[in-house]
Coordinates of C-alpha atoms in Angstrom, one line a residue:
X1157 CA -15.9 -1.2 -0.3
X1158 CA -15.3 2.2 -1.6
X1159 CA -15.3 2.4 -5.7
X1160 CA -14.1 5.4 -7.4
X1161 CA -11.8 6.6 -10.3
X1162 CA -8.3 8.4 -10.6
X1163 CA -6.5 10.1 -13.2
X1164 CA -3.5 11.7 -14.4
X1165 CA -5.5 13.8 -17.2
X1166 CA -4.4 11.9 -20.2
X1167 CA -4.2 14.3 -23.3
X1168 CA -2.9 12.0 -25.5
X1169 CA -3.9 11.8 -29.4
X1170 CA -7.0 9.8 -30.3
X1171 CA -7.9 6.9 -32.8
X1172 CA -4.6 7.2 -34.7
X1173 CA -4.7 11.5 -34.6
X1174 CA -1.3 13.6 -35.0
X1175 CA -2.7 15.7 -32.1
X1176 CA -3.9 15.9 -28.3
X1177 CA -7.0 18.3 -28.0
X1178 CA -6.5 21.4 -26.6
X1179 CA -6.0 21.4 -23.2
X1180 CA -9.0 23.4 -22.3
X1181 CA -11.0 21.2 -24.1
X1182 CA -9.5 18.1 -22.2
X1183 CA -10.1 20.3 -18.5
X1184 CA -13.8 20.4 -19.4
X1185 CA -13.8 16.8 -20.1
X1186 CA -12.3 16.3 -17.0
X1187 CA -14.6 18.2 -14.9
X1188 CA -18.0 16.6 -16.8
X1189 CA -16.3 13.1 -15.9
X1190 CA -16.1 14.5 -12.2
X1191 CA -19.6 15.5 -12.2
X1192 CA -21.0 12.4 -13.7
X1193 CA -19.5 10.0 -11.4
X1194 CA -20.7 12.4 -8.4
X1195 CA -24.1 12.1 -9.8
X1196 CA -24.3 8.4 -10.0
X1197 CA -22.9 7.9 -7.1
X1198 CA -19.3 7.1 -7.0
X1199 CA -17.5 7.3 -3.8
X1200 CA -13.7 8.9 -4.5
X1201 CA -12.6 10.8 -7.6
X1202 CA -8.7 11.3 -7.5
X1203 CA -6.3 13.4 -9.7
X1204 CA -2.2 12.3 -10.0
X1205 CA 0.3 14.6 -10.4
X1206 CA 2.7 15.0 -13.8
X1207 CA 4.8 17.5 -15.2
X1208 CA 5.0 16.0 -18.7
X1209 CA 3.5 17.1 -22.1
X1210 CA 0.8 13.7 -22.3
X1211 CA -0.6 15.1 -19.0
X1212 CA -3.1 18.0 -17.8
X1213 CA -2.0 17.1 -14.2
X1214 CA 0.7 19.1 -12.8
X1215 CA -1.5 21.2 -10.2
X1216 CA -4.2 18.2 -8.8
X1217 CA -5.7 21.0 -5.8
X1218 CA -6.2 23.6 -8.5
X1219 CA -8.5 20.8 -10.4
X1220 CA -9.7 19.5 -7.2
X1221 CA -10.9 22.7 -5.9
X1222 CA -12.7 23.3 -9.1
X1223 CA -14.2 20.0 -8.7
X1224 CA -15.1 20.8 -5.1
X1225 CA -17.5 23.6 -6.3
X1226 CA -19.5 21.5 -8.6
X1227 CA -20.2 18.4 -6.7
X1228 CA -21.7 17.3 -4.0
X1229 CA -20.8 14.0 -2.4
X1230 CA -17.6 12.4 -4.0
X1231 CA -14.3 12.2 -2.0
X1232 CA -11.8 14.5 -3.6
X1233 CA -7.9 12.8 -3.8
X1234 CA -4.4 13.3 -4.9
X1235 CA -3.3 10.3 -6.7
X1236 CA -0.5 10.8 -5.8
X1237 CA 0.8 14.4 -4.6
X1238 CA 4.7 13.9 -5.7
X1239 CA 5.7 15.1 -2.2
X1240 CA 9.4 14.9 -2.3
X1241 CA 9.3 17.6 -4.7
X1242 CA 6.6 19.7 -3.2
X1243 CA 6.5 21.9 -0.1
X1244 CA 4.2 20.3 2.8
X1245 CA 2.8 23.5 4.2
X1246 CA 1.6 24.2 0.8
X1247 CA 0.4 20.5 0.2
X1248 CA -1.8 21.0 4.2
X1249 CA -2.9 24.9 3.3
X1250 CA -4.2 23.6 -0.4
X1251 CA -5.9 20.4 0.7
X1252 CA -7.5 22.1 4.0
X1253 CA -9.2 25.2 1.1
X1254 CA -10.1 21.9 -0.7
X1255 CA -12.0 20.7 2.5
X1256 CA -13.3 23.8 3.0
X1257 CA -14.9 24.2 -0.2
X1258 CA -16.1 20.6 -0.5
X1259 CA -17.4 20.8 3.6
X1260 CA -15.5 17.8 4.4
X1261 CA -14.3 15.7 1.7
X1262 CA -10.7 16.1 0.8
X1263 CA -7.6 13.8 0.9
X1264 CA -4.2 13.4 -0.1
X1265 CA -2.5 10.7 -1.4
X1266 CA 1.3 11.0 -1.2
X1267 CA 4.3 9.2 -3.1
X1268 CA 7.3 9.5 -4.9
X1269 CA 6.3 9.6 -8.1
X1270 CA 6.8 7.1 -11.1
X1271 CA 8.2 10.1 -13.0
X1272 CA 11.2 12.2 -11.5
X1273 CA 10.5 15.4 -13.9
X1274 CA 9.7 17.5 -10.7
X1275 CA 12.9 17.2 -8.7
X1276 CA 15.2 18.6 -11.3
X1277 CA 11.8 21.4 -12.5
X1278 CA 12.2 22.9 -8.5
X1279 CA 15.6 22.5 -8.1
X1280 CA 15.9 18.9 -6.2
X1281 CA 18.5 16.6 -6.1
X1282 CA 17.9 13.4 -7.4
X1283 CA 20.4 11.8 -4.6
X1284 CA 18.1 13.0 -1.7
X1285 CA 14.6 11.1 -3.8
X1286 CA 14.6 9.1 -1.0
X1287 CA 15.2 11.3 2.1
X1288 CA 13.4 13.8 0.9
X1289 CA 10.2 12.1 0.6
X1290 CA 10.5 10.7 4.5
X1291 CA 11.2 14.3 5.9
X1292 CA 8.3 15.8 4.2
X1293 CA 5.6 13.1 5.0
X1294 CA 6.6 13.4 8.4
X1295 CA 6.2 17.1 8.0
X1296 CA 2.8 16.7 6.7
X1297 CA 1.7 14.2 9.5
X1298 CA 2.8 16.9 11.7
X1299 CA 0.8 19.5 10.8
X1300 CA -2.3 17.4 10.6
X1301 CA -2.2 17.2 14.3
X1302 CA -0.7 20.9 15.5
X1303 CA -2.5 24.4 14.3
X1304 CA 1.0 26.0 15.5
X1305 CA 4.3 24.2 14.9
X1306 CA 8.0 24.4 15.4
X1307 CA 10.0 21.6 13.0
X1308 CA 13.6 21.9 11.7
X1309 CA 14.8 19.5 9.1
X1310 CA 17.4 18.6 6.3
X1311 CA 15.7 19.7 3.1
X1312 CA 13.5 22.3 4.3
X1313 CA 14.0 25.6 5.8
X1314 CA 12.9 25.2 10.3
X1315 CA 9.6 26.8 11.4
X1316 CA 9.6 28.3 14.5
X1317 CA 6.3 27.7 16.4
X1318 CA 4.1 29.7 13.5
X1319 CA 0.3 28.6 12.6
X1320 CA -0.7 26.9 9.5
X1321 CA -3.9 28.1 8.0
X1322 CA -6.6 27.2 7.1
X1323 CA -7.6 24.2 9.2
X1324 CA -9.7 22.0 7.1
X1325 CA -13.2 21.4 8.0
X1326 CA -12.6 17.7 8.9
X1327 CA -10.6 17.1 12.4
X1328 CA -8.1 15.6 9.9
X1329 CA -7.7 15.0 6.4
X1330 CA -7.2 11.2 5.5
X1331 CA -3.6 11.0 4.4
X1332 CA -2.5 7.8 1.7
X1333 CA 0.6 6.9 1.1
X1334 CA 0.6 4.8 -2.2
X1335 CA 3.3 2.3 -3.2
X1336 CA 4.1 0.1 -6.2
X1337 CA 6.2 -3.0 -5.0
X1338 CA 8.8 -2.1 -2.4
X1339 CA 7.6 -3.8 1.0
X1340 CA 9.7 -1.1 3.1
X1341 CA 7.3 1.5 1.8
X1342 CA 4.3 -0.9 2.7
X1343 CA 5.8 -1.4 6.2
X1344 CA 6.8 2.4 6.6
X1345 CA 3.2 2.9 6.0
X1346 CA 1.9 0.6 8.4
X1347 CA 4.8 2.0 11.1
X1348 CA 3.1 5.1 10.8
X1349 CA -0.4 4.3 10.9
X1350 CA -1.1 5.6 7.0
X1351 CA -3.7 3.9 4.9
X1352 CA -1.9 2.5 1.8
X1353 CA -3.1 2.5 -1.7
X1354 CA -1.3 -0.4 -3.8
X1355 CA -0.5 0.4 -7.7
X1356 CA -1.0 -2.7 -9.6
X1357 CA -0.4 -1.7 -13.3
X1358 CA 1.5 -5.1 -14.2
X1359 CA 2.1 -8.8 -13.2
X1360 CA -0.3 -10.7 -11.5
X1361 CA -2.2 -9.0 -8.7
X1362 CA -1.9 -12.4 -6.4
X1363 CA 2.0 -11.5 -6.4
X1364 CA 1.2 -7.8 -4.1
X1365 CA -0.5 -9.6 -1.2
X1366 CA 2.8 -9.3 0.9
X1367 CA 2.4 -5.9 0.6
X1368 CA -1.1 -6.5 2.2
X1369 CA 0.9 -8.3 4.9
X1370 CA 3.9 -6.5 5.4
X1371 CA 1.1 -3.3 5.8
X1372 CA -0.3 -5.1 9.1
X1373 CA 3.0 -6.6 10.2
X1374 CA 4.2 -2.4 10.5
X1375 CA 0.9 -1.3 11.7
X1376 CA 1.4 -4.5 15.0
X1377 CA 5.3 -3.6 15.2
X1378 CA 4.5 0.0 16.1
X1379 CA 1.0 -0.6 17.8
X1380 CA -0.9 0.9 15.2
X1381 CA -4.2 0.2 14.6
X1382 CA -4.7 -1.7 11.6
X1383 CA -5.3 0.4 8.5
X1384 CA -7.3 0.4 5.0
X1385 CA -6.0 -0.6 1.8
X1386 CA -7.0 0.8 -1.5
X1387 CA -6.1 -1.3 -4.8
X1388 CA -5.4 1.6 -7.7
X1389 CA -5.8 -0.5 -11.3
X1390 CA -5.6 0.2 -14.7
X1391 CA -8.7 -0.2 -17.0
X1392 CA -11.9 0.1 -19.1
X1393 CA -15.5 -1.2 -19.2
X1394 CA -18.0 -1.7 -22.1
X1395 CA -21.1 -3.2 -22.7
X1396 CA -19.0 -6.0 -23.8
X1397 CA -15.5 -7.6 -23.3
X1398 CA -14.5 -7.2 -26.9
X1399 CA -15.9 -3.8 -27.3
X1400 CA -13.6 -2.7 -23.9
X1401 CA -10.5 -4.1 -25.3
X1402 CA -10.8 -3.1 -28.2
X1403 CA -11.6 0.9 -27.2
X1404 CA -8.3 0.8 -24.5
X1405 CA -5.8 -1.0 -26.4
X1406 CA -5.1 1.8 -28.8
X1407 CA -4.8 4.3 -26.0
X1408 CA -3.1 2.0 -23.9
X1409 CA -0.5 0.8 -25.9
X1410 CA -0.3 5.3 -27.3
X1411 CA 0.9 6.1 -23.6
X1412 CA 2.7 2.9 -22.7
X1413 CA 4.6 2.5 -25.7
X1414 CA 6.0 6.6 -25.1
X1415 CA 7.1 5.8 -21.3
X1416 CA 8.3 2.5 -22.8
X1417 CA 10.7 4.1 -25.5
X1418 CA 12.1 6.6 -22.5
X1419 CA 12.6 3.5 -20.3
X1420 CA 14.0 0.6 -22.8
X1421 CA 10.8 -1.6 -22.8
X1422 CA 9.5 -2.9 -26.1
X1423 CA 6.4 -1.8 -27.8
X1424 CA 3.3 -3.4 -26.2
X1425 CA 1.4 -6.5 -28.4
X1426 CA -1.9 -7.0 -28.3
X1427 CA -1.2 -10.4 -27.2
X1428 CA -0.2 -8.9 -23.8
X1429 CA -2.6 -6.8 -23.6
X1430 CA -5.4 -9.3 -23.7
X1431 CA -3.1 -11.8 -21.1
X1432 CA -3.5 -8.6 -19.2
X1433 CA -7.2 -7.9 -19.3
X1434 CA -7.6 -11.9 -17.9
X1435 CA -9.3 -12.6 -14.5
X1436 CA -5.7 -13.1 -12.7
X1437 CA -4.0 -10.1 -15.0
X1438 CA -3.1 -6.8 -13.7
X1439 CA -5.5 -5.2 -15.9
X1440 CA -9.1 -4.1 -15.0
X1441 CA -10.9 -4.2 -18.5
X1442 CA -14.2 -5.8 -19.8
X1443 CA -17.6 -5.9 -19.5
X1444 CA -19.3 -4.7 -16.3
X1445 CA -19.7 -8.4 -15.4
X1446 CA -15.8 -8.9 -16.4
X1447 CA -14.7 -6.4 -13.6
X1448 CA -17.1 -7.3 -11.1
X1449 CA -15.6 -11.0 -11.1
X1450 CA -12.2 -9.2 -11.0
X1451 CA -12.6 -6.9 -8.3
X1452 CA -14.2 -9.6 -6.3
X1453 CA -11.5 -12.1 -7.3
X1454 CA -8.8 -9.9 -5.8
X1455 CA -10.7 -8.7 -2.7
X1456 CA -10.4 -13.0 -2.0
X1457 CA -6.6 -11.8 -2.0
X1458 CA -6.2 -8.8 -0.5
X1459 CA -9.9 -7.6 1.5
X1460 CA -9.5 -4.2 0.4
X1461 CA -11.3 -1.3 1.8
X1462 CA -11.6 0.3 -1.9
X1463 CA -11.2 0.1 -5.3
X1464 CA -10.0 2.9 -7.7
X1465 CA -9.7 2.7 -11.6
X1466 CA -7.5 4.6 -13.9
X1467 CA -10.2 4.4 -17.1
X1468 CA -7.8 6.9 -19.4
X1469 CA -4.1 5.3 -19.8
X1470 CA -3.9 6.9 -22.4
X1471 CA -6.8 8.9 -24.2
X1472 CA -10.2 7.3 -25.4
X1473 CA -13.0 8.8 -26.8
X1474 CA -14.5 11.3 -24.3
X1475 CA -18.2 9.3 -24.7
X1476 CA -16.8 6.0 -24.7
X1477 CA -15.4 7.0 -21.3
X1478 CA -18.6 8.8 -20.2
X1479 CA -19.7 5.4 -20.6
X1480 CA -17.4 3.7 -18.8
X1481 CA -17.7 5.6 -16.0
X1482 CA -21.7 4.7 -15.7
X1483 CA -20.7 1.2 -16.4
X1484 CA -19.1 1.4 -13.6
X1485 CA -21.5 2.9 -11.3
X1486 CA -24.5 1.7 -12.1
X1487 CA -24.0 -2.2 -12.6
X1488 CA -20.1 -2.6 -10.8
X1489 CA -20.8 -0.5 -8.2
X1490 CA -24.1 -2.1 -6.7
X1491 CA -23.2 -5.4 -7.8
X1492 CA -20.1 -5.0 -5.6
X1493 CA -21.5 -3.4 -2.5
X1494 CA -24.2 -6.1 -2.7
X1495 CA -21.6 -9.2 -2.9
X1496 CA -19.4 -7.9 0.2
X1497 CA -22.8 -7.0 2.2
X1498 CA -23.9 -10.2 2.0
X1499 CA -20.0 -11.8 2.9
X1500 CA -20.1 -9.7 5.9
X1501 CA -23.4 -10.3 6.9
X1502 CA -21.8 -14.5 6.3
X1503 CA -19.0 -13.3 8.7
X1504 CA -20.8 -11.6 11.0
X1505 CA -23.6 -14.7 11.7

């Protein structure tokens, strides 16, 4: 299994503060946090897209190419690129400099978006969220395969059999599609042999294994091969359980409780955050042996080719998070890779 981090570059006040830190400040956290989980081994660091004031976000390649230059062997991501509001030729031109720079080690993950702040910001309509997302993935699956392409649409203007450059230096980059709980987008991505990254930020996991299923059932429909699965959680790790909740709740319950007011919910308890932070919860926070149980308890559910954890919903304390993040590589990580080595070598005898 693949283990890595994503983020939407939380700039959110911290410990009870009137004020986010200066952005610049927050972009060289960002890029130390990178560099870190390149150095200790981490396979995928992946950056979301936002175009709101509690994010640092809106342009993922610009951060990602920044972050290409200063590490080695991570996996670069979108998480996600907000594709019905973006252009696709731009999306392929960015992510292939990306692969350039990083010789090899760029992807994109595409979606729609939990926020809608882009369409109206470049002039979408709202009524085409939908359609527009569809034409533009299939754009972008297009010009993975052809240097030169002709391709008329709806929503975008036709090309007529130019070149898109630069190639990236893979054959192709790997192209996600994440979803939250709609099985048509699962089955879509199946249909068109996409890898699918699951969002599980609520509920109990066990509930999103149709998703799993309805994946394979639209790979078999449309004679794809079958394709890997990422589960994309919220969380924390400390040395201890206690210590972990106790650093993400605030933070947590900062962001959550501001998308909450926008969207009718009620303030978050800390009752439901610690229902959430349980073995069968959607939450992924604890100590390091806390999340190994976890990751392991849902890879029983949905055998998942990688794992990938938001650690700043909301912001924390930029060494508490440093922390985290070697939490996280140094006793999840191996303890992980060592548990499913030894299942498959089970499976295999």
């Amino acid at each position: 299994m693949e283990l890595g981090i994503y983020t939407f570059v939380e700039n959110t006040p911290i410990d009870g503060g009137s004020k986010p830190q200066h952005p610049s400040k927050r972009l060289d956290q960002l890029m130390e946090e990178i560099e870190l989980a390149d150095e200790l081994g981490l396979d995928v660091f992946a950056i979301g897209e936002h175009h709101r004031e509690e994010y640092v976000s809106s342009s993922p390649s610009t951060l990602l190419a920044a972050a290409a230059a200063r590490t080695k062997n991570i996996k670069l991501s979108s998480a996600v690129t907000v594709l019905g509001s973006e252009d696709p030729v731009r999306v392929y031109q960015q992510f292939s400099t990306i692969d350039l720079l990083s010789k090899g080690r760029a992807e994109i993950m595409v979606g729609r978006g939990s926020f809608v702040e882009s369409f109206p910001l470049f002039g979408y309509d709202l009524q085409d969220y939908g359609e527009l997302f569809m034409e533009k993935l299939q754009l972008l699956m297009e010009l993975r395969e052809s240097e030169v392409i002709s391709w008329e649409g709806k929503h975008r203007p036709s090309i007529d059999n130019r070149g898109v450059y630069p190639r990236p230096y893979q054959d192709k980059i790997p192209v996600w599609r994440a979803v939250g709980g709609t099985p048509k987008s699962a089955y879509e991505a199946g249909a068109m042999g996409m890898p699918m990254a699951i969002a599980i930020i609520e509920g109990q996991p066990a509930q999103f294994k149709q998703m799993v299923d309805t994946h394979k059932r639209g790979a078999a429909d449309y004679d794809q091969p079958e394709q890997r699965v990422s589960i994309n959680s919220h969380g924390f790790i400390a040395d201890t359980t206690q210590e972990a909740a106790d650093i993400a709740f605030p933070a947590f319950k900062t962001q959550m409780d501001k998308i909450g007011k926008e969207r009718g919910w009620p303030p978050m308890t800390r009752q439901q955050f610690d229902a959430s932070i349980t073995l069968k919860g959607a939450n992924v926070v604890g100590s390091p042996q806390d999340v190994i149980d976890k990751i392991m308890y849902q890879h029983e559910i949905f055998g998942h080719d990688r794992f990938l954890l938001q650690m700043s919903v909301g912001s924390v304390p930029h060494d508490k998070l440093l922390r985290s993040i070697e939490l996280f590589a140094k006793e999840v990580a191996p303890a992980v890779r060592e548990k499913l080595g030894k299942e498959k070598v089970q499976t295999d005898a």
